[in-house]
Short mmCIF file of C-alpha atoms in Angstrom, two decimals:
data_model
loop_
_atom_site.label_atom_id
_atom_site.label_comp_id
_atom_site.label_asym_id
_atom_site.label_seq_id
_atom_site.Cartn_x
_atom_site.Cartn_y
_atom_site.Cartn_z
CA MET A 1 86.37 -1.63 36.98
CA ASP A 2 85.34 -1.26 40.14
CA PHE A 3 85.33 -3.57 43.46
CA ASP A 4 82.89 -2.89 45.51
CA LEU A 5 83.37 -4.49 48.87
CA ASN A 6 80.79 -2.54 51.04
CA LEU A 7 83.38 -1.92 53.15
CA PRO A 8 84.19 1.07 56.54
CA LYS A 9 86.93 2.84 55.93
CA PHE A 10 88.63 1.68 59.15
CA LEU A 11 88.03 -1.88 58.09
CA ALA A 12 88.86 -1.39 54.68
CA ASP A 13 92.25 1.23 55.41
CA ASN A 14 93.97 -2.56 56.92
CA PHE A 15 93.25 -4.76 53.01
CA GLU A 16 95.80 -5.15 50.30
CA PHE A 17 94.89 -5.16 47.28
CA THR A 18 97.04 -7.64 44.32
CA ILE A 19 95.67 -8.07 40.24
CA ASN A 20 97.74 -11.11 38.53
CA GLY A 21 100.70 -10.90 42.05
CA VAL A 22 100.49 -6.98 41.58
CA LYS A 23 100.23 -4.71 44.35
CA PRO A 24 98.40 -1.34 41.60
CA THR A 25 100.23 1.79 42.23
CA THR A 26 97.05 3.88 42.35
CA PHE A 27 93.77 2.78 44.01
CA TYR A 28 90.81 4.42 46.72
CA LEU A 29 91.31 2.70 50.51
CA GLY A 30 87.37 2.61 51.00
CA SER A 31 84.70 1.09 49.20
CA THR A 32 85.52 0.67 45.82
CA THR A 33 88.65 -0.02 44.44
CA PRO A 34 88.94 1.46 41.44
CA VAL A 35 91.37 -0.24 38.51
CA ALA A 36 92.68 -0.82 35.08
CA ALA A 37 92.81 -2.90 33.21
CA ASN A 38 93.15 -4.46 29.87
CA PRO A 39 90.68 -7.10 28.55
CA GLY A 40 90.64 -10.14 30.51
CA GLN A 41 91.22 -12.43 32.74
CA LEU A 42 91.98 -11.20 35.83
CA GLU A 43 93.23 -12.55 39.18
CA VAL A 44 92.18 -10.83 42.17
CA GLN A 45 93.14 -11.68 46.23
CA VAL A 46 92.15 -10.09 48.98
CA LYS A 47 95.00 -9.49 51.80
CA LEU A 48 93.81 -8.15 55.79
CA PHE A 49 96.72 -6.81 56.77
CA GLY A 50 98.80 -7.76 54.47
CA LEU A 51 98.85 -11.24 55.35
CA ILE A 52 95.34 -12.89 55.98
CA PRO A 53 94.32 -13.71 52.51
CA VAL A 54 89.77 -12.71 53.15
CA ARG A 55 89.33 -13.22 48.92
CA HIS A 56 90.92 -15.22 45.41
CA MET A 57 88.25 -14.25 43.08
CA THR A 58 88.75 -14.64 38.71
CA VAL A 59 87.69 -11.95 36.79
CA SER A 60 86.94 -11.40 33.69
CA VAL A 61 87.48 -7.84 32.65
CA VAL A 62 85.43 -7.16 29.18
CA PRO A 63 86.74 -4.63 26.79
CA GLU A 64 84.04 -1.61 25.70
CA ILE A 65 81.46 -3.10 23.36
CA ARG A 66 79.97 -0.29 20.86
CA VAL A 67 77.03 -0.14 18.48
CA ILE A 68 74.51 0.80 16.09
CA PRO A 69 71.06 1.57 18.09
CA GLY A 70 68.47 0.52 16.52
CA GLY A 71 64.51 1.58 16.48
CA GLN A 72 63.50 0.62 13.10
CA ALA A 73 60.75 -1.70 12.34
CA ILE A 74 61.07 -4.86 11.61
CA GLY A 75 58.98 -7.68 9.51
CA VAL A 76 60.05 -10.62 11.17
CA MET A 77 59.26 -14.24 9.55
CA VAL A 78 59.73 -17.31 11.37
CA GLU A 79 59.83 -20.89 9.95
CA SER A 80 59.89 -24.36 12.50
CA GLU A 81 61.27 -26.36 12.59
CA GLY A 82 59.03 -29.22 12.34
CA VAL A 83 55.41 -28.27 13.05
CA MET A 84 53.90 -27.10 15.05
CA VAL A 85 50.61 -28.73 16.30
CA VAL A 86 47.86 -25.58 17.54
CA GLY A 87 44.92 -26.79 17.56
CA ARG A 88 42.78 -30.62 17.92
CA SER A 89 39.60 -31.08 16.25
CA ALA A 90 36.87 -34.51 16.09
CA ILE A 91 36.70 -35.78 12.65
CA VAL A 92 33.71 -37.21 11.19
CA ASP A 93 32.32 -40.09 9.25
CA GLU A 94 30.64 -41.37 7.01
CA LYS A 95 28.56 -42.41 9.41
CA GLY A 96 28.76 -40.09 11.59
CA ILE A 97 30.73 -41.46 14.62
CA ARG A 98 32.94 -39.14 16.18
CA HIS A 99 36.96 -39.75 16.13
CA ASN A 100 39.97 -37.73 17.72
CA PRO A 101 43.30 -40.12 16.70
CA ALA A 102 45.62 -38.16 17.60
CA ALA A 103 44.48 -36.86 21.03
CA GLU A 104 43.74 -40.60 22.34
CA ALA A 105 47.44 -41.25 20.75
CA GLY A 106 48.43 -38.55 23.23
CA VAL A 107 49.41 -35.97 20.77
CA GLU A 108 48.66 -32.41 22.75
CA LEU A 109 49.00 -28.67 21.62
CA GLY A 110 52.47 -27.08 21.82
CA ASP A 111 54.03 -30.55 20.34
CA VAL A 112 55.85 -31.10 17.38
CA LEU A 113 55.12 -32.73 14.50
CA ILE A 114 59.06 -33.00 12.96
CA LYS A 115 58.36 -36.89 11.35
CA VAL A 116 56.23 -38.75 9.46
CA ASN A 117 57.55 -42.33 8.44
CA GLY A 118 60.73 -41.60 8.76
CA GLN A 119 60.18 -38.05 6.26
CA LYS A 120 60.60 -34.71 7.86
CA VAL A 121 58.08 -32.49 7.49
CA GLU A 122 58.36 -28.27 7.15
CA THR A 123 54.96 -27.68 5.68
CA GLU A 124 51.28 -27.79 7.04
CA SER A 125 50.40 -28.99 3.34
CA GLN A 126 52.61 -31.59 3.51
CA VAL A 127 51.34 -33.23 6.20
CA ARG A 128 48.09 -32.65 5.63
CA ASP A 129 49.23 -34.35 2.12
CA ILE A 130 50.94 -37.30 3.60
CA ILE A 131 47.55 -37.30 6.07
CA ASN A 132 46.07 -38.20 3.42
CA LYS A 133 47.70 -40.74 0.92
CA LEU A 134 48.70 -43.05 3.12
CA GLY A 135 44.29 -42.51 4.58
CA GLN A 136 43.88 -43.73 1.17
CA ASP A 137 46.33 -46.05 0.95
CA GLY A 138 45.12 -48.10 3.97
CA LYS A 139 48.57 -47.29 6.14
CA SER A 140 49.37 -45.78 9.25
CA LEU A 141 51.27 -42.91 9.93
CA ASP A 142 54.37 -43.07 12.54
CA MET A 143 54.67 -40.17 14.24
CA GLU A 144 58.44 -38.22 15.21
CA LEU A 145 56.91 -35.73 17.75
CA ARG A 146 59.00 -33.10 20.56
CA ASP A 147 56.63 -32.74 23.62
CA ARG A 148 56.50 -29.51 24.22
CA HIS A 149 56.76 -30.12 28.09
CA SER A 150 59.91 -32.14 28.38
CA LYS A 151 61.02 -31.41 24.77
CA GLU A 152 62.32 -35.84 24.16
CA ILE A 153 61.14 -36.62 21.49
CA TYR A 154 57.95 -39.32 21.97
CA LYS A 155 57.09 -41.67 18.82
CA THR A 156 52.99 -42.61 17.56
CA ARG A 157 51.38 -44.48 15.87
CA ILE A 158 47.79 -43.17 14.31
CA LYS A 159 45.30 -45.06 12.07
CA PRO A 160 44.55 -41.60 9.85
CA ILE A 161 39.77 -41.45 9.47
CA TYR A 162 38.27 -40.90 6.42
CA CYS A 163 36.70 -36.97 7.12
CA ASN A 164 32.91 -37.04 5.71
CA GLU A 165 33.28 -32.81 5.56
CA THR A 166 36.78 -32.46 4.54
CA LYS A 167 36.71 -35.55 1.99
CA ARG A 168 39.69 -36.66 2.75
CA TYR A 169 41.39 -38.68 5.55
CA ARG A 170 42.87 -36.58 8.66
CA ILE A 171 44.02 -37.28 11.70
CA GLY A 172 42.07 -34.64 13.98
CA LEU A 173 44.75 -31.14 14.08
CA PHE A 174 45.31 -27.95 13.07
CA VAL A 175 49.52 -27.39 13.36
CA ARG A 176 51.02 -24.58 12.30
CA ASP A 177 54.81 -24.16 9.84
CA SER A 178 55.71 -20.70 10.51
CA THR A 179 54.40 -17.57 11.83
CA ALA A 180 55.24 -13.22 11.36
CA GLY A 181 54.58 -10.37 12.42
CA VAL A 182 56.23 -6.66 13.82
CA GLY A 183 58.07 -6.10 16.09
CA THR A 184 61.64 -3.62 16.75
CA MET A 185 65.37 -3.79 15.95
CA THR A 186 67.37 -2.78 19.07
CA PHE A 187 70.74 -2.63 17.91
CA PHE A 188 73.76 -3.38 15.12
CA ASP A 189 77.06 -3.90 15.74
CA PRO A 190 78.69 -3.11 13.00
CA GLN A 191 82.08 -5.27 13.61
CA THR A 192 80.00 -8.70 13.26
CA LYS A 193 77.56 -7.63 11.29
CA SER A 194 75.37 -8.77 14.32
CA TYR A 195 71.61 -6.76 15.49
CA GLY A 196 69.90 -7.51 18.14
CA ALA A 197 65.86 -7.40 17.52
CA LEU A 198 62.68 -8.19 20.55
CA GLY A 199 64.28 -8.52 23.32
CA HIS A 200 62.26 -11.75 23.74
CA ILE A 201 61.67 -14.75 22.54
CA ILE A 202 58.81 -15.66 19.57
CA SER A 203 56.20 -17.69 20.74
CA ASP A 204 53.25 -20.02 19.04
CA ILE A 205 50.11 -16.76 19.34
CA ASP A 206 48.18 -20.21 20.23
CA THR A 207 50.22 -22.44 23.09
CA CYS A 208 52.55 -20.20 23.87
CA GLN A 209 55.38 -22.84 22.68
CA PRO A 210 58.55 -21.34 22.43
CA ILE A 211 59.05 -22.05 18.46
CA ASN A 212 61.98 -24.08 17.25
CA LEU A 213 63.33 -21.79 14.88
CA ASP A 214 64.52 -23.76 11.88
CA ARG A 215 65.29 -20.31 9.48
CA GLY A 216 63.86 -17.23 9.49
CA LYS A 217 64.55 -13.42 7.84
CA ILE A 218 63.90 -10.03 9.16
CA VAL A 219 62.72 -7.06 6.42
CA ALA A 220 62.29 -3.80 6.76
CA ALA A 221 58.76 -2.25 7.91
CA ARG A 222 56.09 -0.22 8.17
CA ILE A 223 53.99 1.17 10.77
CA GLU A 224 50.61 2.29 9.22
CA GLY A 225 48.66 2.54 12.89
CA ILE A 226 48.66 2.65 16.14
CA ARG A 227 45.63 0.56 18.26
CA ILE A 228 45.07 2.02 21.57
CA GLY A 229 45.84 0.42 24.81
CA ARG A 230 43.68 0.46 27.72
CA LYS A 231 44.50 -1.34 30.60
CA GLY A 232 43.62 -4.62 30.02
CA GLN A 233 43.79 -4.55 26.86
CA PRO A 234 47.29 -4.70 25.81
CA GLY A 235 47.79 -2.07 21.88
CA GLU A 236 49.38 -2.96 19.47
CA LYS A 237 51.62 -1.75 15.87
CA MET A 238 49.73 -2.11 12.77
CA GLY A 239 52.52 -2.57 9.92
CA VAL A 240 52.86 -3.49 7.18
CA PHE A 241 56.75 -5.25 5.17
CA ARG A 242 58.07 -3.80 3.15
CA GLY A 243 60.64 -5.88 1.17
CA GLU A 244 64.45 -6.05 1.33
CA ASN A 245 66.18 -2.45 0.12
CA ASP A 246 66.66 -1.31 3.83
CA ILE A 247 66.72 -3.58 6.48
CA SER A 248 67.34 -7.34 5.30
CA GLY A 249 68.39 -10.57 7.75
CA THR A 250 68.84 -13.63 8.66
CA ILE A 251 67.70 -15.07 12.22
CA THR A 252 69.64 -17.33 14.04
CA LYS A 253 68.48 -17.09 16.92
CA ASN A 254 65.58 -17.42 19.03
CA THR A 255 65.81 -16.90 22.61
CA ASN A 256 64.55 -15.47 25.59
CA CYS A 257 66.51 -12.36 25.01
CA GLY A 258 65.71 -11.95 21.52
CA ILE A 259 66.02 -12.39 18.18
CA PHE A 260 70.04 -13.14 16.52
CA GLY A 261 71.52 -13.01 13.03
CA LYS A 262 73.36 -11.41 10.88
CA LEU A 263 72.08 -7.85 8.65
CA ASN A 264 73.07 -7.58 5.16
CA LYS A 265 73.69 -3.91 5.36
CA ALA A 266 74.19 -2.09 8.07
CA PRO A 267 71.23 0.48 9.72
CA LYS A 268 70.70 3.99 8.95
CA ASN A 269 71.85 5.01 11.79
CA ILE A 270 69.44 8.42 12.70
CA TYR A 271 71.11 9.83 14.68
CA GLY A 272 74.85 11.01 13.01
CA ASN A 273 78.02 7.74 11.65
CA GLY A 274 79.40 7.06 15.64
CA THR A 275 78.59 4.93 17.34
CA VAL A 276 76.81 4.63 21.01
CA PRO A 277 78.39 2.27 24.13
CA VAL A 278 76.55 -0.45 25.81
CA ALA A 279 76.43 -0.77 29.51
CA MET A 280 77.43 -3.68 31.69
CA ALA A 281 74.42 -4.83 33.98
CA GLY A 282 75.77 -3.03 36.98
CA GLU A 283 76.07 0.71 34.95
CA VAL A 284 72.23 1.08 34.62
CA LYS A 285 70.61 2.73 37.29
CA GLU A 286 66.68 3.96 38.26
CA GLY A 287 66.10 7.11 36.46
CA PRO A 288 65.02 9.36 33.87
CA ALA A 289 65.88 7.49 30.32
CA GLU A 290 64.91 7.34 27.06
CA ILE A 291 63.52 4.65 23.99
CA TYR A 292 63.65 4.85 20.58
CA THR A 293 60.72 3.64 17.61
CA VAL A 294 58.69 4.26 15.41
CA LEU A 295 55.38 5.00 15.59
CA LYS A 296 53.83 6.46 12.15
CA GLY A 297 55.77 5.38 9.09
CA ASP A 298 59.51 4.85 9.74
CA LYS A 299 60.68 7.60 11.79
CA ILE A 300 62.23 6.67 14.85
CA GLU A 301 61.16 8.99 17.34
CA LYS A 302 62.86 9.30 20.85
CA PHE A 303 60.42 9.03 23.49
CA LYS A 304 60.74 9.43 27.35
CA ILE A 305 61.00 7.64 29.80
CA GLN A 306 61.60 6.21 33.79
CA ILE A 307 63.72 3.17 34.49
CA GLU A 308 62.09 1.89 38.40
CA GLN A 309 64.25 -0.68 39.63
CA VAL A 310 67.41 -3.01 38.10
CA ASN A 311 67.57 -6.68 38.40
CA PRO A 312 71.00 -7.23 37.15
CA HIS A 313 70.82 -11.18 38.28
CA SER A 314 67.31 -11.33 37.42
CA THR A 315 66.09 -13.71 34.33
CA GLU A 316 66.33 -11.92 31.61
CA GLY A 317 62.97 -10.92 30.24
CA LYS A 318 63.26 -8.83 34.17
CA GLY A 319 66.11 -7.44 34.33
CA MET A 320 63.81 -3.96 34.49
CA ILE A 321 60.93 -2.09 35.14
CA ILE A 322 60.27 0.78 33.52
CA LYS A 323 57.60 3.49 33.30
CA ILE A 324 56.72 5.97 30.03
CA VAL A 325 56.66 9.31 30.92
CA ASP A 326 56.63 11.31 27.59
CA GLN A 327 52.97 12.20 27.30
CA ARG A 328 52.98 12.64 24.03
CA LEU A 329 54.12 8.93 23.81
CA LEU A 330 51.14 8.04 26.15
CA GLN A 331 48.17 10.22 24.18
CA LYS A 332 49.34 8.74 20.83
CA THR A 333 49.83 4.71 22.48
CA GLY A 334 48.81 4.03 25.83
CA GLY A 335 51.93 2.73 26.71
CA ILE A 336 53.78 0.01 26.02
CA ILE A 337 52.32 -1.47 22.83
CA GLN A 338 53.21 -4.67 20.62
CA GLY A 339 55.32 -4.44 18.09
CA MET A 340 57.79 -1.97 20.31
CA SER A 341 59.64 -5.28 21.39
CA GLY A 342 63.32 -4.61 21.25
CA SER A 343 62.73 -0.61 21.05
CA PRO A 344 65.89 0.47 22.47
CA ILE A 345 66.75 1.54 26.08
CA ILE A 346 69.18 4.45 25.62
CA GLN A 347 70.76 5.76 29.24
CA ASP A 348 73.54 7.81 30.31
CA GLY A 349 74.46 8.18 25.99
CA LYS A 350 74.91 4.81 26.25
CA LEU A 351 72.43 1.26 25.31
CA VAL A 352 71.89 0.08 28.35
CA GLY A 353 68.67 -2.32 27.30
CA ALA A 354 65.58 -3.12 24.99
CA VAL A 355 61.71 -2.39 25.84
CA THR A 356 60.22 -6.44 25.84
CA HIS A 357 56.76 -6.77 28.03
CA VAL A 358 54.22 -4.39 29.02
CA PHE A 359 51.89 -4.26 32.29
CA ILE A 360 47.94 -5.76 31.06
CA ASN A 361 47.47 -3.41 34.04
CA ASP A 362 48.89 -1.16 34.31
CA PRO A 363 49.59 -0.31 29.33
CA SER A 364 52.04 3.20 31.33
CA ARG A 365 54.80 0.33 32.84
CA GLY A 366 56.73 -2.86 31.13
CA TYR A 367 59.84 -5.08 32.13
CA GLY A 368 63.05 -3.52 29.86
CA VAL A 369 65.68 -7.08 28.99
CA LEU A 370 69.77 -5.50 29.75
CA ALA A 371 71.41 -4.60 26.27
CA GLU A 372 74.34 -6.83 28.39
CA TRP A 373 72.62 -10.25 28.38
CA MET A 374 71.39 -9.82 24.45
CA LEU A 375 75.08 -9.05 23.76
CA TYR A 376 75.75 -12.63 25.22
CA ASP A 377 72.95 -14.25 22.88
CA SER A 378 73.41 -12.97 19.93
CA GLY A 379 77.50 -13.66 20.06
CA VAL A 380 78.79 -10.17 20.04
CA LEU A 381 80.06 -10.73 24.36
CA PRO A 382 81.20 -13.94 24.89
CA LYS A 383 78.91 -16.48 27.48
CA HIS A 384 81.90 -17.13 29.05
CA VAL A 385 82.23 -13.89 30.32
CA SER A 386 79.27 -13.92 32.69
CA GLU A 387 78.05 -16.84 34.97
CA ARG A 388 73.62 -16.14 34.10
CA ASN A 389 71.68 -19.01 35.15
CA TYR A 390 69.11 -19.79 33.03
CA ALA A 391 65.36 -20.14 33.75
CA GLU A 392 62.15 -20.98 32.80
CA PHE A 393 59.31 -17.54 33.14
CA GLY A 394 56.63 -18.34 35.35
CA ALA A 395 53.45 -16.78 35.18
CA MET A 396 53.34 -13.55 34.60
CA THR A 397 50.96 -10.30 34.08
CA ASN A 398 52.38 -9.37 30.82
CA ILE A 399 52.17 -10.20 27.80
CA ALA A 400 55.22 -9.67 24.67
CA CYS A 401 55.16 -6.69 22.62
#
């Protein structure tokens, strides 16, 4: 462990360090004091001339975490809590009059419908049938929804209208109960059976609102084709789900740093039987690195990148700015493409992060999330070790991959 005080040597020579009340038997005088320590809490005291207290710090020492690096293509299936409002439309009744009762009641895109007349709703078909039945009975709907902005529950009453086009009662909403897509696994922890993938939150494709996870699973996927990315037109991997023979697991968390859960069995490690250490945020540096990802079938390949900037204290999805420098990858994909999210980034033999976003105006560049943040959200590393500050992402000229 290093303490970097950024002091000139003539000052550092006059400082005394104590750890848990004991002066280290060995340390370097100067800007950095290396201290060997066991995992746990350390009380560090710094005094000038051994008398004047200068700084007191409580430091959490993190044990080395070792994981199996990912790179596998995975199919992701997520079901939300309730059903998300993804569209609104006018209803034309039998007299040709247009109505939009949901819009008039203040229901907005991205709101989540949780209950109708006290009954929890989980699927699109369930909501459709309830609305039609209550409409036939001449009854109104007492609806409970979660506001897309405040995340608070609000209630509203809506009376269904008979739609002359569909021949059933409607309230003027389109809803979605699930989403699916292809991504990449980042790591697997053999000790806890936990995995991390994607490196970013799963949001609804129409509303761009984060999905409130109810349940989900991942399975193995096979990449069948590539749509090359270009400036202003992000590319994508085109894949098919292979089922649960090779990879299968639950999704229990959907966070700014990715999706997390448990695997039923350890994935194959194509790089040998060993694990690799995970780099803490302070260890990641600018310079060359590699990503592991699949471009065809289920074959994981290595490609060269450059870590251009490291922001260890920034919001989770912007921990790194990366650039694809591997000419073969650029030729095949044009750069970072959708479906590449979660591709592990390896530097100096350590897992340092995962690919997350692409810059729309420059597909060769994008963001990476730091592996340390993924470890916290996965539960592999206790959150009390860090004082992370969660923040909403502002407007970004990039998209999730």
